[in-house]
Tab-separated table of C-alpha atoms and ligand atoms in Angstrom:
chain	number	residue	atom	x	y	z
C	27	UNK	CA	0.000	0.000	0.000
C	28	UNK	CA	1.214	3.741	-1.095
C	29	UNK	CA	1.531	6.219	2.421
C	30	UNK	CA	1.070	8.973	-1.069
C	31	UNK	CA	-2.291	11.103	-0.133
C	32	UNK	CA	-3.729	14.084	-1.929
C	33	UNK	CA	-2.453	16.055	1.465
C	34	UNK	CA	0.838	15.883	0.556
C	35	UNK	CA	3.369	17.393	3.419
C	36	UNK	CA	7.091	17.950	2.206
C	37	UNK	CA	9.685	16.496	3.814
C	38	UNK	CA	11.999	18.928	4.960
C	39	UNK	CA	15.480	18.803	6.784
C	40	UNK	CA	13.673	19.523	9.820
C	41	UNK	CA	11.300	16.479	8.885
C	42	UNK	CA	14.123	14.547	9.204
C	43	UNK	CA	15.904	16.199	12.810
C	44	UNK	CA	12.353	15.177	14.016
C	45	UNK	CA	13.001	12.023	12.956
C	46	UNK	CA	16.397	11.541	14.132
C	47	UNK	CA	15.256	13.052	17.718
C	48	UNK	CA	11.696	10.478	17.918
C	49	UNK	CA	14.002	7.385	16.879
C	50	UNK	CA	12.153	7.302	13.487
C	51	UNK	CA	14.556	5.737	11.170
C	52	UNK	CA	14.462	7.662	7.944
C	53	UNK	CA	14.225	5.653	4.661
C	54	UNK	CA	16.085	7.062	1.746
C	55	UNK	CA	16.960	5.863	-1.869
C	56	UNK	CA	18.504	6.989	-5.295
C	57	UNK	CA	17.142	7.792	-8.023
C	58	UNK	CA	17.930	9.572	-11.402
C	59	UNK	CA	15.094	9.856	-14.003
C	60	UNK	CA	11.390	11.468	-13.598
C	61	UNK	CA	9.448	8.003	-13.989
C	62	UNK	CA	11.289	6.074	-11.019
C	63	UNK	CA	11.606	8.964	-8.764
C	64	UNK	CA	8.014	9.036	-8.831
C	65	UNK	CA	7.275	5.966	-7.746
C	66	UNK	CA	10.004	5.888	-5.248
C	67	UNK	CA	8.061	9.068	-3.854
C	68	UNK	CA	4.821	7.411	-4.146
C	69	UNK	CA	6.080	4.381	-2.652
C	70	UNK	CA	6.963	6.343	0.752
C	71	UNK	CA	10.210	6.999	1.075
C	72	UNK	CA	11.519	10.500	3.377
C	73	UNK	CA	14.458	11.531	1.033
C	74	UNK	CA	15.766	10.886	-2.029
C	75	UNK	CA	19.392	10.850	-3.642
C	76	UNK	CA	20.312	11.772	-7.010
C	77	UNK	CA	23.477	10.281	-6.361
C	78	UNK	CA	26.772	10.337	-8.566
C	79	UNK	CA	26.352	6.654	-8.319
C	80	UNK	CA	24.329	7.296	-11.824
C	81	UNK	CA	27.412	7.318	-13.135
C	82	UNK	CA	27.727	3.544	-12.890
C	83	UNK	CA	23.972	3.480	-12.746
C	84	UNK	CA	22.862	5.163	-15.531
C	85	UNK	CA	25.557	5.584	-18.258
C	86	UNK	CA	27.584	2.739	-17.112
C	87	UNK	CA	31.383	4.020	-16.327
C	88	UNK	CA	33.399	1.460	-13.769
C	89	UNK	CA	33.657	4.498	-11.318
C	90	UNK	CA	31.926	7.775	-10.018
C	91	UNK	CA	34.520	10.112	-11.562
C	92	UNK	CA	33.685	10.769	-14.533
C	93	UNK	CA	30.641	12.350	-14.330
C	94	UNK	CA	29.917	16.505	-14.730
C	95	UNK	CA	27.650	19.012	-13.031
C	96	UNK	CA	25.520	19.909	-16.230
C	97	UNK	CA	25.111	15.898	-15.927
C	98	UNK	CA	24.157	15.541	-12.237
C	99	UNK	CA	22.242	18.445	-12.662
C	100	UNK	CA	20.483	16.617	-15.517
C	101	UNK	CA	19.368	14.058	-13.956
C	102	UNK	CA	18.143	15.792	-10.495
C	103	UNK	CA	15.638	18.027	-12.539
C	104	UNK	CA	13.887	14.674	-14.503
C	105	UNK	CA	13.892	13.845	-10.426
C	106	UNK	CA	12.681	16.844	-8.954
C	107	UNK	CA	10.147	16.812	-11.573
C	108	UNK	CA	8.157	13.477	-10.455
C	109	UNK	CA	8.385	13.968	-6.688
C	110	UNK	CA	5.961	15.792	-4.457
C	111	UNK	CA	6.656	14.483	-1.254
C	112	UNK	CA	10.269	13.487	-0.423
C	113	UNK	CA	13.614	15.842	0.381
C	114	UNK	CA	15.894	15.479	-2.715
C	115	UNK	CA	19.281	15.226	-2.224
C	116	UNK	CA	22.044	16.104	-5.104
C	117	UNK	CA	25.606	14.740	-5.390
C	118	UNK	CA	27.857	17.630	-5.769
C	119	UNK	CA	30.103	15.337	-8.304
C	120	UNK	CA	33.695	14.811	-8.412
C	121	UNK	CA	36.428	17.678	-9.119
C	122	UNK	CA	33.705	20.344	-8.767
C	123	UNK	CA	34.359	21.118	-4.924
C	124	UNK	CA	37.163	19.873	-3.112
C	125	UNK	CA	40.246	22.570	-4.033
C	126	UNK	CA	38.408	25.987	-3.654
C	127	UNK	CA	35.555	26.937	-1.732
C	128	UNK	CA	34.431	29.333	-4.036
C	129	UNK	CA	33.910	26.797	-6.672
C	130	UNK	CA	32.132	24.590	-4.487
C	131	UNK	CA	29.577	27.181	-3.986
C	132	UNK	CA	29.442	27.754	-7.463
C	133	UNK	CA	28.884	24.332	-8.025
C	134	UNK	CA	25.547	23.714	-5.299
C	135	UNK	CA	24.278	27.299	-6.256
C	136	UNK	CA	23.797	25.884	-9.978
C	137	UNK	CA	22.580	22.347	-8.598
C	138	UNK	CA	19.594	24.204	-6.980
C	139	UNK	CA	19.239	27.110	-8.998
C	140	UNK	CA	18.902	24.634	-12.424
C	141	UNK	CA	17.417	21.670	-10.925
C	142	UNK	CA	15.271	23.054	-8.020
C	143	UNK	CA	16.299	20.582	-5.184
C	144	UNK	CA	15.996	20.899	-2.116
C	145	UNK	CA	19.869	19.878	-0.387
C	146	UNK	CA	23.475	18.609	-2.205
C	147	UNK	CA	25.751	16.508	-0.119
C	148	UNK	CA	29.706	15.909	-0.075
C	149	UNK	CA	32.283	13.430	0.454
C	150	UNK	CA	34.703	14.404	2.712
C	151	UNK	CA	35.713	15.417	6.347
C	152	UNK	CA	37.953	18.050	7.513
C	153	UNK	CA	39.725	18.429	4.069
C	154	UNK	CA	36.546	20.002	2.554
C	155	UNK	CA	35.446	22.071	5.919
C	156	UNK	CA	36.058	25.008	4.153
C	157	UNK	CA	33.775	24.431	1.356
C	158	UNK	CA	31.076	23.021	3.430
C	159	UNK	CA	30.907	26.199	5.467
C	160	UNK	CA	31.062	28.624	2.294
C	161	UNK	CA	27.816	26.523	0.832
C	162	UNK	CA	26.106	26.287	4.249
C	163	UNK	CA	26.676	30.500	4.813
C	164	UNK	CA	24.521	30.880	1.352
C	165	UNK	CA	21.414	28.499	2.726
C	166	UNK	CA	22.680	25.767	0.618
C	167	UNK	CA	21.442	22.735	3.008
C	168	UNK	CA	24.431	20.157	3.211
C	169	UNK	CA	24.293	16.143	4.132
C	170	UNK	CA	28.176	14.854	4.298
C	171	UNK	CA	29.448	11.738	3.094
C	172	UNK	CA	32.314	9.396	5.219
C	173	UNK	CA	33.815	6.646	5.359
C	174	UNK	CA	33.884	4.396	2.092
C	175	UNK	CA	33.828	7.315	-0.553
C	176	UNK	CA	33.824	6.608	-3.938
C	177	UNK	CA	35.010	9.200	-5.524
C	178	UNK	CA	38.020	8.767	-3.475
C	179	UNK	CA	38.123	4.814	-4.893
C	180	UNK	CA	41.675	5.460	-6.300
C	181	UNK	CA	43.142	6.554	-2.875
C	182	UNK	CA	41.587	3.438	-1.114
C	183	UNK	CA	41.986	1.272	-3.553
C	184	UNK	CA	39.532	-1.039	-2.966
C	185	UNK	CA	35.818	-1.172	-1.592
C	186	UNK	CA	36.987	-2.863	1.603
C	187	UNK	CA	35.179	-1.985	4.271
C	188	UNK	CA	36.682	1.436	6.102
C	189	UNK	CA	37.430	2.618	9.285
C	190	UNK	CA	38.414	-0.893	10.976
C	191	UNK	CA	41.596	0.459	12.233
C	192	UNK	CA	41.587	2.776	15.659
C	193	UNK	CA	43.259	5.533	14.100
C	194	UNK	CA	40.757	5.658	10.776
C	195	UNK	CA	37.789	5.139	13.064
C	196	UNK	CA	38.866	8.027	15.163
C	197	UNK	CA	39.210	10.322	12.499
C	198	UNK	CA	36.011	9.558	11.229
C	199	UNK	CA	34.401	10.385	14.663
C	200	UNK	CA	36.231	13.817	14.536
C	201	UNK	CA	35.200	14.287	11.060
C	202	UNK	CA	31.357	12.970	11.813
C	203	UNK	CA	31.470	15.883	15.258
C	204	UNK	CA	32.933	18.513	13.198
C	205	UNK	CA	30.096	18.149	10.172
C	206	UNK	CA	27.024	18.380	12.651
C	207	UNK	CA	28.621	20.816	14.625
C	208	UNK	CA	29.105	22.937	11.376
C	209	UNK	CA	25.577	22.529	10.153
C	210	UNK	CA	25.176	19.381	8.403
C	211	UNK	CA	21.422	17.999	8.393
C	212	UNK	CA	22.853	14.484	7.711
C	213	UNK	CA	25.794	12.378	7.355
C	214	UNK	CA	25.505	9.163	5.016
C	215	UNK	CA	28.269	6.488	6.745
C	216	UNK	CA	29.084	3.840	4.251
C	217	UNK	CA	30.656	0.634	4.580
C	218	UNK	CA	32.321	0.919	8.167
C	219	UNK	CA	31.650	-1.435	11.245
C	220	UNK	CA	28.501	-1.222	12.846
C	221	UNK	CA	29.798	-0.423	16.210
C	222	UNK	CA	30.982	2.306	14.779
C	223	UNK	CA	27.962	3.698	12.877
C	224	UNK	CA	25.740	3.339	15.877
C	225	UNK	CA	28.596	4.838	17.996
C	226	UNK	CA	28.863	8.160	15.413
C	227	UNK	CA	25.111	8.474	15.594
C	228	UNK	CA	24.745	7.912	18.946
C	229	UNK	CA	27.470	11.348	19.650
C	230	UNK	CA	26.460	13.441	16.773
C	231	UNK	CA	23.086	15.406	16.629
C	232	UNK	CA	22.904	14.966	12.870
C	233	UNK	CA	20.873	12.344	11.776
C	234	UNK	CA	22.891	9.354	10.149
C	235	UNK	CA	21.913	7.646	6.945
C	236	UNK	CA	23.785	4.077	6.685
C	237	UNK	CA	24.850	1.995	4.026
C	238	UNK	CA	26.142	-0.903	5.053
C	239	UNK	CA	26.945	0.318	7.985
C	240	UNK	CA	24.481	-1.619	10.154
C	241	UNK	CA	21.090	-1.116	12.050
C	242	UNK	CA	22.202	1.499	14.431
C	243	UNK	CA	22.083	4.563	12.157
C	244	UNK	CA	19.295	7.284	11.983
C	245	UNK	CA	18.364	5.821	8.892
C	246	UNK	CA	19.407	3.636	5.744
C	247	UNK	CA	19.761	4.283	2.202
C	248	UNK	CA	20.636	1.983	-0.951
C	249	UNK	CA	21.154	2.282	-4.541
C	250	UNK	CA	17.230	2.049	-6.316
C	251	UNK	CA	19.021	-0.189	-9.418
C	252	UNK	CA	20.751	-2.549	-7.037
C	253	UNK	CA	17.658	-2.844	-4.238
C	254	UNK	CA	15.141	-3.604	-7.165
C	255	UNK	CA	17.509	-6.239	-8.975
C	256	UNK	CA	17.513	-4.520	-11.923
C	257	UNK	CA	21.054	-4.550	-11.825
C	258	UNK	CA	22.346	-8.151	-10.752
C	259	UNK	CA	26.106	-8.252	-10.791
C	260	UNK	CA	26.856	-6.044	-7.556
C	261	UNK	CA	26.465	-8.367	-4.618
C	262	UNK	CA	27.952	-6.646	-1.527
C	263	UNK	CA	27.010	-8.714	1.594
C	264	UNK	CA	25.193	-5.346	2.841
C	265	UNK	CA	22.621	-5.442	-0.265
C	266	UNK	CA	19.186	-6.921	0.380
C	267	UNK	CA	17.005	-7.225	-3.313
C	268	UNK	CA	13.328	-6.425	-2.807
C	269	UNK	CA	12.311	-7.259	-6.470
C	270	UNK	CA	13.956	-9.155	-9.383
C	271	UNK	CA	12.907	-6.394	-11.664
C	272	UNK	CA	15.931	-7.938	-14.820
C	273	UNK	CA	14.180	-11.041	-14.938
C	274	UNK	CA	10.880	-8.985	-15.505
C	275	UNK	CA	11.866	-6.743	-17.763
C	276	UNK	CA	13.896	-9.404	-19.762
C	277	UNK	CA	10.952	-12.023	-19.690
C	278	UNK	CA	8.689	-8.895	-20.823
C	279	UNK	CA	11.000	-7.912	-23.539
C	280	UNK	CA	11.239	-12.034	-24.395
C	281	UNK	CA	7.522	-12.244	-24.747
C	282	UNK	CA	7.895	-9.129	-27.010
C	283	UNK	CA	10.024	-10.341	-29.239
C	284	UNK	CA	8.141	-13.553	-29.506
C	285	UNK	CA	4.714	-12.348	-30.036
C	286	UNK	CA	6.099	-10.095	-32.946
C	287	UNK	CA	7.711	-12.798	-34.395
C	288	UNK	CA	4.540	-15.289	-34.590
C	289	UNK	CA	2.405	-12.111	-35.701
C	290	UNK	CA	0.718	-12.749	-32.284
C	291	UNK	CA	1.083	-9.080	-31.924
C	292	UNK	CA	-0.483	-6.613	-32.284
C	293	UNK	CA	-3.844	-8.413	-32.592
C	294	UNK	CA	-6.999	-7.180	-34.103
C	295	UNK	CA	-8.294	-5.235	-30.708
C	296	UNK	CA	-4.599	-3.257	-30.713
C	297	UNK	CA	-5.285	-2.144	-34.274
C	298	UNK	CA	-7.162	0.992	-35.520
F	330	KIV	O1	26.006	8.077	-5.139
F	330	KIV	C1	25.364	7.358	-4.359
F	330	KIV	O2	24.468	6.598	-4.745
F	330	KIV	C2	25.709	7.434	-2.929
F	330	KIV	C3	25.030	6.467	-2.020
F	330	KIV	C4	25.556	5.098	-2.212
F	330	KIV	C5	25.118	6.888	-0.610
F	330	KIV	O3	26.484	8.245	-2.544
């Protein structure tokens, strides 16, 4: 059943501090194109991510590096177009904030002046304070990004999980304190212990948004393509499928082709 009603309330940041402070865990997604992000907002979720994960998603490069504003910004206007209800979060993507503050705010102040959403968020701790704070000062709602962070997949190396070791978990804590403390209305933790996670969100008051990162977060977010099966070969033990939506569409597009080729299709009612 659809929570959508014709009273539609927006979910705000504040919607989800509210959250965060009834221990309501907040339920957020991706999503890139106007048809799906309406049905992910009809379907009831608080907040939605335009993430630069459409990089693999959608146009199918191995990483998230490659791809631009004008593209992110692309996609989060098809999004902001078929959603009434949830917050919608923008990626601000790689190379287009980390060296100069100034560009960084260049970069969100075209993300919501071209697409009309409602927040951006950023990988990145204390390297990127200086940014953050430039885009918060001009209203520019921010949700930060730590531990596993793609874009910085070439430092790491590897998707391993992060932050096992003392020292990186520490640093991670400092970095989670010094984001809520500056402003940030969230903080998505990916791919570090759950100890950890539910430690972070149990010290900051920003509300945290986990992926796998465990149970004890504010809240939980996946990728739409991966949660839905649509996309099969990405397997991470942290990645629970809620449909098998490849077989569907291929079986669909199988019956297709067969019913075209047999002149099964169309049939004298699909005619004019
Ligand atoms: O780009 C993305 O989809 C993300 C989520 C995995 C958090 O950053």
């Amino acid at each position: 059943m659809s929570t959508y009603s014709s009273e539609i309330k927006r979910v705000t940041t504040h919607t989800l501090q509210e959250m965060k402070n009834r221990g309501e865990k907040i339920a957020m997604l991706t999503a890139y194109d106007f048809s799906l992000a309406k049905l992910v907002d009809e379907g009831g979720i608080d907040a939605i991510l335009v993430g630069d994960s459409a990089s693999n998603v959608m146009a199918g490069h191995e990483t998230t590096l490659p791809i631009t504003l004008d593209q992110m910004i692309y996609h989060a206007t098809s999004v902001v177009k078929g959603v009434k209800r949830a917050l919608v979060v923008v990626d601000l993507p790689f190379g287009t904030y980390q060296g100069n503050s100034k560009e960084a705010l260049r970069s969100a102040i075209r993300i919501m002046k071209e697409s009309g959403a409602h927040a951006i968020k950023m990988e990145g701790g204390e390297e990127i304070k200086d940014s953050i704070i430039r885009i918060l000062s001009a209203g520019i709602p921010v949700m930060g990004h730590l531990g596993l962070t793609p874009q910085s997949i070439y430092k790491f190396g590897t998707y391993v999980v992060r932050a096992k070791e003392e020292e990186e978990a520490q640093r991670l804590i400092d970095d989670a304190q010094m984001l809520s403390e500056i402003g940030c209305f969230g903080i998505v933790l990916e791919k570090i212990p759950a100890t950890l996670a539910t430690q972070v969100t149990n010290i900051v008051k920003a509300p945290t948004i986990g992926i796998g990162a465990g149970q004890g977060t504010d809240g939980q977010i996946l990728v739409l393509h991966d949660m839905l099966g649509i996309n099969q070969e990405f397997k991470p033990r942290f990645l629970r499928r809620y449909a098998d939506l490849a077989t569907i569409i291929k079986d669909g597009v199988g019956n297709y082709v067969k019913d075209v080729r047999k002149l099964d299709f169309p049939n004298e009612k699909e005619q004019y």
